[in-house]
């Protein structure tokens, strides 16, 4: 770990040192108490926390006064010697020989009992709490594992633009941006751009923000979310599901391996996934949901509640395939054996979480694509470059998008998606 | 590399096979010729290209007719046996026993002699050319090396929001977005959010898009660019420069190591950087620029042309430090020894490229920060949460932002920044 001059060690490094070694630590006051004139400070840094013991004789009166006055979250630098003490939390403490109050902190506002809205309004401070730190470290591991899987499997990273010129999937949930006298929209998905890139690199991906102007205030929607997307030349629906299954298993495996302490601290039990993910059709899922009391007709897309019912029936993530054509976007390839359904698959995470991945096989024929665009009441002129991809050496291909925050919410067992991202954005939340 | 059923091998894997082995390849027609009734197809896939030999006897008349008719960029599947032939380019060829024309391609529009605007209008096809493929592979290596450096050095990844509620650095170059009856802006920098995160994780970074509504049409500006940013608790200006130097050297080293063939194909000579980056002050840089004929007064920020003049004087990237306070944003810490300058550093890439990194030490005192906000004619009310970071355990800290596309432009030796990103966005370019 990169280290600056303020400290000789990170707290996590103390474990490997000898008793009596001199260290200089820099961090923040997590807790403080005084017993018989001795000040005990629980000090945290980026890597952990340790007890610091400050007593007369070792420190000047000024230093002791500063230590006594230091508020919760004050920043401090401590020099001292390491002592192993089984009574100390973690079995270690630092006997201070020098104390510097770097930046004081009075009445740190994040306290037990404050409300949810207050915490969101003070997100810039709330992220310092142990719970948020654990959630965000799990987030980082999910992001890293996702990137790693693609690197390990030879996918080429290709970034798509955020500004797009046309309202690709229809305009209901698009953010519009004035753009030098024209109109631009914020991307909802990198899919079309990744489809262009398969002709260069075959298997491509990106991990970047997507935007949805959805007014729905649910526990699983954000207006801005991180989206891992991939497109693969020569992949059919089953090939795509194999990729998604391998990716999701890898993410879970690596998070469990690298952040088990964070999962545990959040009270989450999670293990690497052994079995194959079940693959059921929309029709089967529909029957299942109906048996559970859902009122839904064949042809409708599954909403949050129906997905919840289905996913509660499985211990593993489950693929739901072959949705009705009319429930899905125009670019999905129809099943040649049954043209009223398309070759698509959503992956529903268990425990009621619902969709974390959506994908499928894309139409590769120009004529078929034009027919579907027209059938949906859209204008083929708006899809000129996208149609070009079917004019010059078109190939069968499939792709998918994985919602990073939904995946984190599932793996970390978070009650609300907003805690899966450092600074959440919803229709009513633009601050801090 | 992940592989789908259409192929048994990627072209790059052929080198490791025995003569006579049977392979099935899937890819696109790069070139085609016919000699004495034998059809030669130069076929490419994501990994390379190989010569395919199609002759009577081995193939049906139908297959030969299809092969003869296949246009440039048609997608094809070929089965055949591997032959080593020193006369073939790459020393290998595939003697076809089966040929499938998957998707034909007539009059592929990317041809020698078409104009720049035409290529930009057909970017979705232009990215298939060898030159663009090489540039984009170098881009990927720059992105990966950047991420890797941060991972290797224990930095925690923290994503910042794209939608921000306040016009942080002044509004001249901000994109405004209607947001559920309110106004949002697109982020210009993740800096403030990363500063909030140092109190949890000390050394933090992100790599994500930033947005600038700059009308300037230069070879080094995009309205949307990828921005690698970091903030580090306890880091002073020198500590920050050490980080930047290590990062930039790592990026160059890894690109040279992993993409030397792509650099070579682009005609670019680049080597890993051995020496330390020179560190000169603004005053020294100003004198240098004036000697070279620049007309500039002390206090002005350096423009494109002045940076070009300075960077031409050095073989290595050079840090320019201690700019006049009035040339930099309000959050830069003043030099205690010389308050008219701030503790900042820009890194200028050589060969006239100019700034690729900007950064510096941030003001850690609340009062000093408020004074500077007021001095700049801004309203401290708009910086409420940012000021909070100085109220609760403030620490000395520094940070920087590295422009990914500028860095790629330099390393790959690209004449224009737009070729450093798959789908560039400029004031006049929103398509495809």
PDB file of N, CA and C in Angstrom, chain A residues 296-369:
ATOM      1  N   UNK A 296     -51.259 -12.057 -13.361  1.00  0.00           N
ATOM      2  CA  UNK A 296     -50.496 -11.625 -14.536  1.00  0.00           C
ATOM      3  C   UNK A 296     -50.916 -12.470 -15.725  1.00  0.00           C
ATOM      4  N   UNK A 297     -51.026 -11.843 -16.875  1.00  0.00           N
ATOM      5  CA  UNK A 297     -51.425 -12.532 -18.100  1.00  0.00           C
ATOM      6  C   UNK A 297     -50.205 -12.829 -18.945  1.00  0.00           C
ATOM      7  N   UNK A 298     -50.286 -13.893 -19.733  1.00  0.00           N
ATOM      8  CA  UNK A 298     -49.212 -14.200 -20.667  1.00  0.00           C
ATOM      9  C   UNK A 298     -49.001 -12.996 -21.588  1.00  0.00           C
ATOM     10  N   UNK A 299     -47.757 -12.606 -21.756  1.00  0.00           N
ATOM     11  CA  UNK A 299     -47.456 -11.487 -22.633  1.00  0.00           C
ATOM     12  C   UNK A 299     -46.927 -10.287 -21.873  1.00  0.00           C
ATOM     13  N   UNK A 300     -47.325 -10.151 -20.620  1.00  0.00           N
ATOM     14  CA  UNK A 300     -46.823  -9.033 -19.812  1.00  0.00           C
ATOM     15  C   UNK A 300     -45.402  -9.305 -19.351  1.00  0.00           C
ATOM     16  N   UNK A 301     -44.623  -8.234 -19.217  1.00  0.00           N
ATOM     17  CA  UNK A 301     -43.304  -8.370 -18.621  1.00  0.00           C
ATOM     18  C   UNK A 301     -43.493  -8.568 -17.112  1.00  0.00           C
ATOM     19  N   UNK A 302     -42.504  -9.194 -16.473  1.00  0.00           N
ATOM     20  CA  UNK A 302     -42.588  -9.369 -15.026  1.00  0.00           C
ATOM     21  C   UNK A 302     -42.206  -8.066 -14.335  1.00  0.00           C
ATOM     22  N   UNK A 303     -43.010  -7.659 -13.390  1.00  0.00           N
ATOM     23  CA  UNK A 303     -42.649  -6.501 -12.583  1.00  0.00           C
ATOM     24  C   UNK A 303     -41.857  -6.933 -11.361  1.00  0.00           C
ATOM     25  N   UNK A 304     -41.514  -5.954 -10.543  1.00  0.00           N
ATOM     26  CA  UNK A 304     -40.731  -6.204  -9.331  1.00  0.00           C
ATOM     27  C   UNK A 304     -41.340  -7.314  -8.483  1.00  0.00           C
ATOM     28  N   UNK A 305     -42.653  -7.255  -8.280  1.00  0.00           N
ATOM     29  CA  UNK A 305     -43.297  -8.186  -7.359  1.00  0.00           C
ATOM     30  C   UNK A 305     -43.298  -9.630  -7.911  1.00  0.00           C
ATOM     31  N   UNK A 306     -43.558  -9.755  -9.211  1.00  0.00           N
ATOM     32  CA  UNK A 306     -43.563 -11.097  -9.811  1.00  0.00           C
ATOM     33  C   UNK A 306     -42.151 -11.690  -9.790  1.00  0.00           C
ATOM     34  N   UNK A 307     -41.171 -10.878 -10.118  1.00  0.00           N
ATOM     35  CA  UNK A 307     -39.787 -11.365 -10.050  1.00  0.00           C
ATOM     36  C   UNK A 307     -39.430 -11.803  -8.635  1.00  0.00           C
ATOM     37  N   UNK A 308     -39.926 -11.052  -7.678  1.00  0.00           N
ATOM     38  CA  UNK A 308     -39.658 -11.390  -6.283  1.00  0.00           C
ATOM     39  C   UNK A 308     -40.228 -12.778  -5.953  1.00  0.00           C
ATOM     40  N   UNK A 309     -41.475 -12.996  -6.363  1.00  0.00           N
ATOM     41  CA  UNK A 309     -42.116 -14.293  -6.104  1.00  0.00           C
ATOM     42  C   UNK A 309     -41.337 -15.434  -6.736  1.00  0.00           C
ATOM     43  N   UNK A 310     -40.921 -15.229  -7.994  1.00  0.00           N
ATOM     44  CA  UNK A 310     -40.188 -16.293  -8.696  1.00  0.00           C
ATOM     45  C   UNK A 310     -38.854 -16.554  -8.007  1.00  0.00           C
ATOM     46  N   UNK A 311     -38.123 -15.485  -7.722  1.00  0.00           N
ATOM     47  CA  UNK A 311     -36.759 -15.673  -7.208  1.00  0.00           C
ATOM     48  C   UNK A 311     -36.785 -16.276  -5.804  1.00  0.00           C
ATOM     49  N   UNK A 312     -37.882 -16.092  -5.075  1.00  0.00           N
ATOM     50  CA  UNK A 312     -37.987 -16.702  -3.737  1.00  0.00           C
ATOM     51  C   UNK A 312     -38.067 -18.227  -3.814  1.00  0.00           C
ATOM     52  N   UNK A 313     -38.399 -18.740  -4.993  1.00  0.00           N
ATOM     53  CA  UNK A 313     -38.550 -20.196  -5.165  1.00  0.00           C
ATOM     54  C   UNK A 313     -37.231 -20.909  -5.397  1.00  0.00           C
ATOM     55  N   UNK A 314     -36.145 -20.152  -5.553  1.00  0.00           N
ATOM     56  CA  UNK A 314     -34.867 -20.777  -5.896  1.00  0.00           C
ATOM     57  C   UNK A 314     -33.785 -20.374  -4.898  1.00  0.00           C
ATOM     58  N   UNK A 315     -32.877 -21.299  -4.620  1.00  0.00           N
ATOM     59  CA  UNK A 315     -31.742 -20.990  -3.757  1.00  0.00           C
ATOM     60  C   UNK A 315     -30.617 -20.341  -4.543  1.00  0.00           C
ATOM     61  N   UNK A 316     -30.603 -20.589  -5.857  1.00  0.00           N
ATOM     62  CA  UNK A 316     -29.556 -20.071  -6.725  1.00  0.00           C
ATOM     63  C   UNK A 316     -30.148 -19.006  -7.641  1.00  0.00           C
ATOM     64  N   UNK A 317     -29.299 -18.198  -8.259  1.00  0.00           N
ATOM     65  CA  UNK A 317     -29.815 -17.329  -9.321  1.00  0.00           C
ATOM     66  C   UNK A 317     -30.451 -18.195 -10.407  1.00  0.00           C
ATOM     67  N   UNK A 318     -31.530 -17.716 -10.999  1.00  0.00           N
ATOM     68  CA  UNK A 318     -32.251 -18.512 -11.989  1.00  0.00           C
ATOM     69  C   UNK A 318     -32.413 -17.702 -13.287  1.00  0.00           C
ATOM     70  N   UNK A 319     -32.130 -18.354 -14.405  1.00  0.00           N
ATOM     71  CA  UNK A 319     -32.376 -17.725 -15.709  1.00  0.00           C
ATOM     72  C   UNK A 319     -33.832 -17.929 -16.108  1.00  0.00           C
ATOM     73  N   UNK A 320     -34.496 -16.852 -16.510  1.00  0.00           N
ATOM     74  CA  UNK A 320     -35.815 -16.981 -17.114  1.00  0.00           C
ATOM     75  C   UNK A 320     -35.669 -16.616 -18.589  1.00  0.00           C
ATOM     76  N   UNK A 321     -36.032 -17.535 -19.470  1.00  0.00           N
ATOM     77  CA  UNK A 321     -35.762 -17.377 -20.906  1.00  0.00           C
ATOM     78  C   UNK A 321     -37.062 -17.264 -21.701  1.00  0.00           C
ATOM     79  N   UNK A 322     -36.918 -16.899 -22.981  1.00  0.00           N
ATOM     80  CA  UNK A 322     -38.042 -16.961 -23.922  1.00  0.00           C
ATOM     81  C   UNK A 322     -39.250 -16.145 -23.494  1.00  0.00           C
ATOM     82  N   UNK A 323     -39.030 -14.873 -23.240  1.00  0.00           N
ATOM     83  CA  UNK A 323     -40.135 -13.964 -22.925  1.00  0.00           C
ATOM     84  C   UNK A 323     -40.955 -13.695 -24.186  1.00  0.00           C
ATOM     85  N   UNK A 324     -42.206 -13.304 -24.001  1.00  0.00           N
ATOM     86  CA  UNK A 324     -43.014 -12.903 -25.157  1.00  0.00           C
ATOM     87  C   UNK A 324     -42.334 -11.750 -25.891  1.00  0.00           C
ATOM     88  N   UNK A 325     -42.384 -11.801 -27.185  1.00  0.00           N
ATOM     89  CA  UNK A 325     -41.792 -10.765 -28.029  1.00  0.00           C
ATOM     90  C   UNK A 325     -42.242  -9.374 -27.608  1.00  0.00           C
ATOM     91  N   UNK A 326     -43.554  -9.246 -27.331  1.00  0.00           N
ATOM     92  CA  UNK A 326     -44.076  -7.902 -27.048  1.00  0.00           C
ATOM     93  C   UNK A 326     -43.633  -7.346 -25.693  1.00  0.00           C
ATOM     94  N   UNK A 327     -43.049  -8.202 -24.858  1.00  0.00           N
ATOM     95  CA  UNK A 327     -42.572  -7.718 -23.558  1.00  0.00           C
ATOM     96  C   UNK A 327     -41.133  -7.223 -23.623  1.00  0.00           C
ATOM     97  N   UNK A 328     -40.477  -7.397 -24.772  1.00  0.00           N
ATOM     98  CA  UNK A 328     -39.056  -7.076 -24.866  1.00  0.00           C
ATOM     99  C   UNK A 328     -38.764  -6.103 -26.014  1.00  0.00           C
ATOM    100  N   UNK A 329     -37.595  -5.486 -25.985  1.00  0.00           N
ATOM    101  CA  UNK A 329     -37.229  -4.487 -26.994  1.00  0.00           C
ATOM    102  C   UNK A 329     -37.079  -5.134 -28.377  1.00  0.00           C
ATOM    103  N   UNK A 330     -37.162  -4.280 -29.396  1.00  0.00           N
ATOM    104  CA  UNK A 330     -37.256  -4.744 -30.784  1.00  0.00           C
ATOM    105  C   UNK A 330     -36.067  -5.557 -31.284  1.00  0.00           C
ATOM    106  N   UNK A 331     -34.884  -5.377 -30.668  1.00  0.00           N
ATOM    107  CA  UNK A 331     -33.677  -5.989 -31.234  1.00  0.00           C
ATOM    108  C   UNK A 331     -33.504  -7.457 -30.837  1.00  0.00           C
ATOM    109  N   UNK A 332     -34.402  -7.983 -30.019  1.00  0.00           N
ATOM    110  CA  UNK A 332     -34.288  -9.395 -29.622  1.00  0.00           C
ATOM    111  C   UNK A 332     -34.681 -10.313 -30.775  1.00  0.00           C
ATOM    112  N   UNK A 333     -33.905 -11.347 -30.958  1.00  0.00           N
ATOM    113  CA  UNK A 333     -34.163 -12.312 -32.030  1.00  0.00           C
ATOM    114  C   UNK A 333     -35.334 -13.222 -31.633  1.00  0.00           C
ATOM    115  N   UNK A 334     -36.255 -13.434 -32.593  1.00  0.00           N
ATOM    116  CA  UNK A 334     -37.380 -14.326 -32.328  1.00  0.00           C
ATOM    117  C   UNK A 334     -36.920 -15.783 -32.362  1.00  0.00           C
ATOM    118  N   UNK A 335     -37.557 -16.594 -31.563  1.00  0.00           N
ATOM    119  CA  UNK A 335     -37.281 -18.025 -31.582  1.00  0.00           C
ATOM    120  C   UNK A 335     -37.827 -18.590 -32.887  1.00  0.00           C
ATOM    121  N   UNK A 336     -36.963 -19.151 -33.747  1.00  0.00           N
ATOM    122  CA  UNK A 336     -37.451 -19.651 -35.042  1.00  0.00           C
ATOM    123  C   UNK A 336     -38.555 -20.696 -34.864  1.00  0.00           C
ATOM    124  N   UNK A 337     -38.500 -21.447 -33.773  1.00  0.00           N
ATOM    125  CA  UNK A 337     -39.494 -22.495 -33.554  1.00  0.00           C
ATOM    126  C   UNK A 337     -40.800 -21.949 -32.988  1.00  0.00           C
ATOM    127  N   UNK A 338     -40.781 -20.731 -32.519  1.00  0.00           N
ATOM    128  CA  UNK A 338     -41.940 -20.204 -31.813  1.00  0.00           C
ATOM    129  C   UNK A 338     -41.841 -18.681 -31.824  1.00  0.00           C
ATOM    130  N   UNK A 339     -42.225 -18.067 -32.946  1.00  0.00           N
ATOM    131  CA  UNK A 339     -41.887 -16.648 -33.164  1.00  0.00           C
ATOM    132  C   UNK A 339     -42.568 -15.664 -32.213  1.00  0.00           C
ATOM    133  N   UNK A 340     -43.504 -16.125 -31.402  1.00  0.00           N
ATOM    134  CA  UNK A 340     -44.122 -15.187 -30.459  1.00  0.00           C
ATOM    135  C   UNK A 340     -43.248 -14.955 -29.216  1.00  0.00           C
ATOM    136  N   UNK A 341     -42.161 -15.726 -29.101  1.00  0.00           N
ATOM    137  CA  UNK A 341     -41.226 -15.465 -27.996  1.00  0.00           C
ATOM    138  C   UNK A 341     -39.842 -15.148 -28.570  1.00  0.00           C
ATOM    139  N   UNK A 342     -39.007 -14.527 -27.741  1.00  0.00           N
ATOM    140  CA  UNK A 342     -37.668 -14.151 -28.210  1.00  0.00           C
ATOM    141  C   UNK A 342     -36.598 -14.894 -27.422  1.00  0.00           C
ATOM    142  N   UNK A 343     -35.388 -14.953 -28.029  1.00  0.00           N
ATOM    143  CA  UNK A 343     -34.264 -15.691 -27.447  1.00  0.00           C
ATOM    144  C   UNK A 343     -33.552 -14.802 -26.427  1.00  0.00           C
ATOM    145  N   UNK A 344     -34.199 -14.628 -25.299  1.00  0.00           N
ATOM    146  CA  UNK A 344     -33.649 -13.736 -24.284  1.00  0.00           C
ATOM    147  C   UNK A 344     -33.550 -14.473 -22.967  1.00  0.00           C
ATOM    148  N   UNK A 345     -32.815 -13.879 -22.038  1.00  0.00           N
ATOM    149  CA  UNK A 345     -32.730 -14.450 -20.689  1.00  0.00           C
ATOM    150  C   UNK A 345     -32.491 -13.337 -19.688  1.00  0.00           C
ATOM    151  N   UNK A 346     -33.283 -13.336 -18.647  1.00  0.00           N
ATOM    152  CA  UNK A 346     -33.001 -12.488 -17.486  1.00  0.00           C
ATOM    153  C   UNK A 346     -32.476 -13.391 -16.385  1.00  0.00           C
ATOM    154  N   UNK A 347     -31.519 -12.897 -15.626  1.00  0.00           N
ATOM    155  CA  UNK A 347     -31.063 -13.649 -14.461  1.00  0.00           C
ATOM    156  C   UNK A 347     -31.654 -13.003 -13.207  1.00  0.00           C
ATOM    157  N   UNK A 348     -32.434 -13.804 -12.467  1.00  0.00           N
ATOM    158  CA  UNK A 348     -33.021 -13.299 -11.225  1.00  0.00           C
ATOM    159  C   UNK A 348     -32.195 -13.804 -10.042  1.00  0.00           C
ATOM    160  N   UNK A 349     -31.754 -12.880  -9.212  1.00  0.00           N
ATOM    161  CA  UNK A 349     -31.029 -13.274  -8.004  1.00  0.00           C
ATOM    162  C   UNK A 349     -32.026 -13.774  -6.968  1.00  0.00           C
ATOM    163  N   UNK A 350     -31.570 -14.698  -6.113  1.00  0.00           N
ATOM    164  CA  UNK A 350     -32.515 -15.294  -5.159  1.00  0.00           C
ATOM    165  C   UNK A 350     -32.907 -14.347  -4.025  1.00  0.00           C
ATOM    166  N   UNK A 351     -33.687 -14.856  -3.115  1.00  0.00           N
ATOM    167  CA  UNK A 351     -34.098 -14.126  -1.902  1.00  0.00           C
ATOM    168  C   UNK A 351     -34.977 -12.925  -2.231  1.00  0.00           C
ATOM    169  N   UNK A 352     -35.665 -13.007  -3.358  1.00  0.00           N
ATOM    170  CA  UNK A 352     -36.591 -11.938  -3.677  1.00  0.00           C
ATOM    171  C   UNK A 352     -35.975 -10.741  -4.362  1.00  0.00           C
ATOM    172  N   UNK A 353     -34.673 -10.813  -4.652  1.00  0.00           N
ATOM    173  CA  UNK A 353     -33.971  -9.661  -5.252  1.00  0.00           C
ATOM    174  C   UNK A 353     -34.464  -9.382  -6.673  1.00  0.00           C
ATOM    175  N   UNK A 354     -34.638 -10.428  -7.479  1.00  0.00           N
ATOM    176  CA  UNK A 354     -35.095 -10.238  -8.849  1.00  0.00           C
ATOM    177  C   UNK A 354     -33.967  -9.936  -9.814  1.00  0.00           C
ATOM    178  N   UNK A 355     -34.321  -9.341 -10.958  1.00  0.00           N
ATOM    179  CA  UNK A 355     -33.399  -9.210 -12.081  1.00  0.00           C
ATOM    180  C   UNK A 355     -32.096  -8.503 -11.726  1.00  0.00           C
ATOM    181  N   UNK A 356     -30.983  -9.166 -12.028  1.00  0.00           N
ATOM    182  CA  UNK A 356     -29.684  -8.481 -11.953  1.00  0.00           C
ATOM    183  C   UNK A 356     -29.011  -8.450 -13.322  1.00  0.00           C
ATOM    184  N   UNK A 357     -29.422  -9.343 -14.222  1.00  0.00           N
ATOM    185  CA  UNK A 357     -28.877  -9.366 -15.583  1.00  0.00           C
ATOM    186  C   UNK A 357     -30.031  -9.504 -16.571  1.00  0.00           C
ATOM    187  N   UNK A 358     -29.952  -8.765 -17.667  1.00  0.00           N
ATOM    188  CA  UNK A 358     -30.882  -8.958 -18.770  1.00  0.00           C
ATOM    189  C   UNK A 358     -30.084  -9.077 -20.057  1.00  0.00           C
ATOM    190  N   UNK A 359     -30.486 -10.009 -20.914  1.00  0.00           N
ATOM    191  CA  UNK A 359     -29.724 -10.132 -22.155  1.00  0.00           C
ATOM    192  C   UNK A 359     -30.420 -11.046 -23.134  1.00  0.00           C
ATOM    193  N   UNK A 360     -29.723 -11.349 -24.210  1.00  0.00           N
ATOM    194  CA  UNK A 360     -30.307 -12.246 -25.186  1.00  0.00           C
ATOM    195  C   UNK A 360     -29.566 -12.195 -26.508  1.00  0.00           C
ATOM    196  N   UNK A 361     -30.104 -12.988 -27.439  1.00  0.00           N
ATOM    197  CA  UNK A 361     -29.536 -13.003 -28.786  1.00  0.00           C
ATOM    198  C   UNK A 361     -30.147 -11.862 -29.578  1.00  0.00           C
ATOM    199  N   UNK A 362     -29.326 -11.183 -30.393  1.00  0.00           N
ATOM    200  CA  UNK A 362     -29.780 -10.027 -31.160  1.00  0.00           C
ATOM    201  C   UNK A 362     -30.171 -10.471 -32.564  1.00  0.00           C
ATOM    202  N   UNK A 363     -31.069  -9.740 -33.169  1.00  0.00           N
ATOM    203  CA  UNK A 363     -31.409 -10.003 -34.568  1.00  0.00           C
ATOM    204  C   UNK A 363     -30.189  -9.714 -35.432  1.00  0.00           C
ATOM    205  N   UNK A 364     -29.800 -10.675 -36.300  1.00  0.00           N
ATOM    206  CA  UNK A 364     -28.646 -10.394 -37.157  1.00  0.00           C
ATOM    207  C   UNK A 364     -29.032 -10.051 -38.589  1.00  0.00           C
ATOM    208  N   UNK A 365     -30.316 -10.248 -38.958  1.00  0.00           N
ATOM    209  CA  UNK A 365     -30.733  -9.956 -40.326  1.00  0.00           C
ATOM    210  C   UNK A 365     -31.264  -8.532 -40.440  1.00  0.00           C
ATOM    211  N   UNK A 366     -30.785  -7.806 -41.453  1.00  0.00           N
ATOM    212  CA  UNK A 366     -31.205  -6.416 -41.634  1.00  0.00           C
ATOM    213  C   UNK A 366     -32.718  -6.328 -41.840  1.00  0.00           C
ATOM    214  N   UNK A 367     -33.259  -7.192 -42.712  1.00  0.00           N
ATOM    215  CA  UNK A 367     -34.695  -7.122 -43.003  1.00  0.00           C
ATOM    216  C   UNK A 367     -35.542  -7.417 -41.777  1.00  0.00           C
ATOM    217  N   UNK A 368     -35.139  -8.430 -41.041  1.00  0.00           N
ATOM    218  CA  UNK A 368     -35.876  -8.781 -39.831  1.00  0.00           C
ATOM    219  C   UNK A 368     -35.844  -7.618 -38.838  1.00  0.00           C
ATOM    220  N   UNK A 369     -34.694  -6.973 -38.741  1.00  0.00           N
ATOM    221  CA  UNK A 369     -34.552  -5.865 -37.808  1.00  0.00           C
ATOM    222  C   UNK A 369     -35.439  -4.696 -38.224  1.00  0.00           C
TER     223      UNK A 369
END
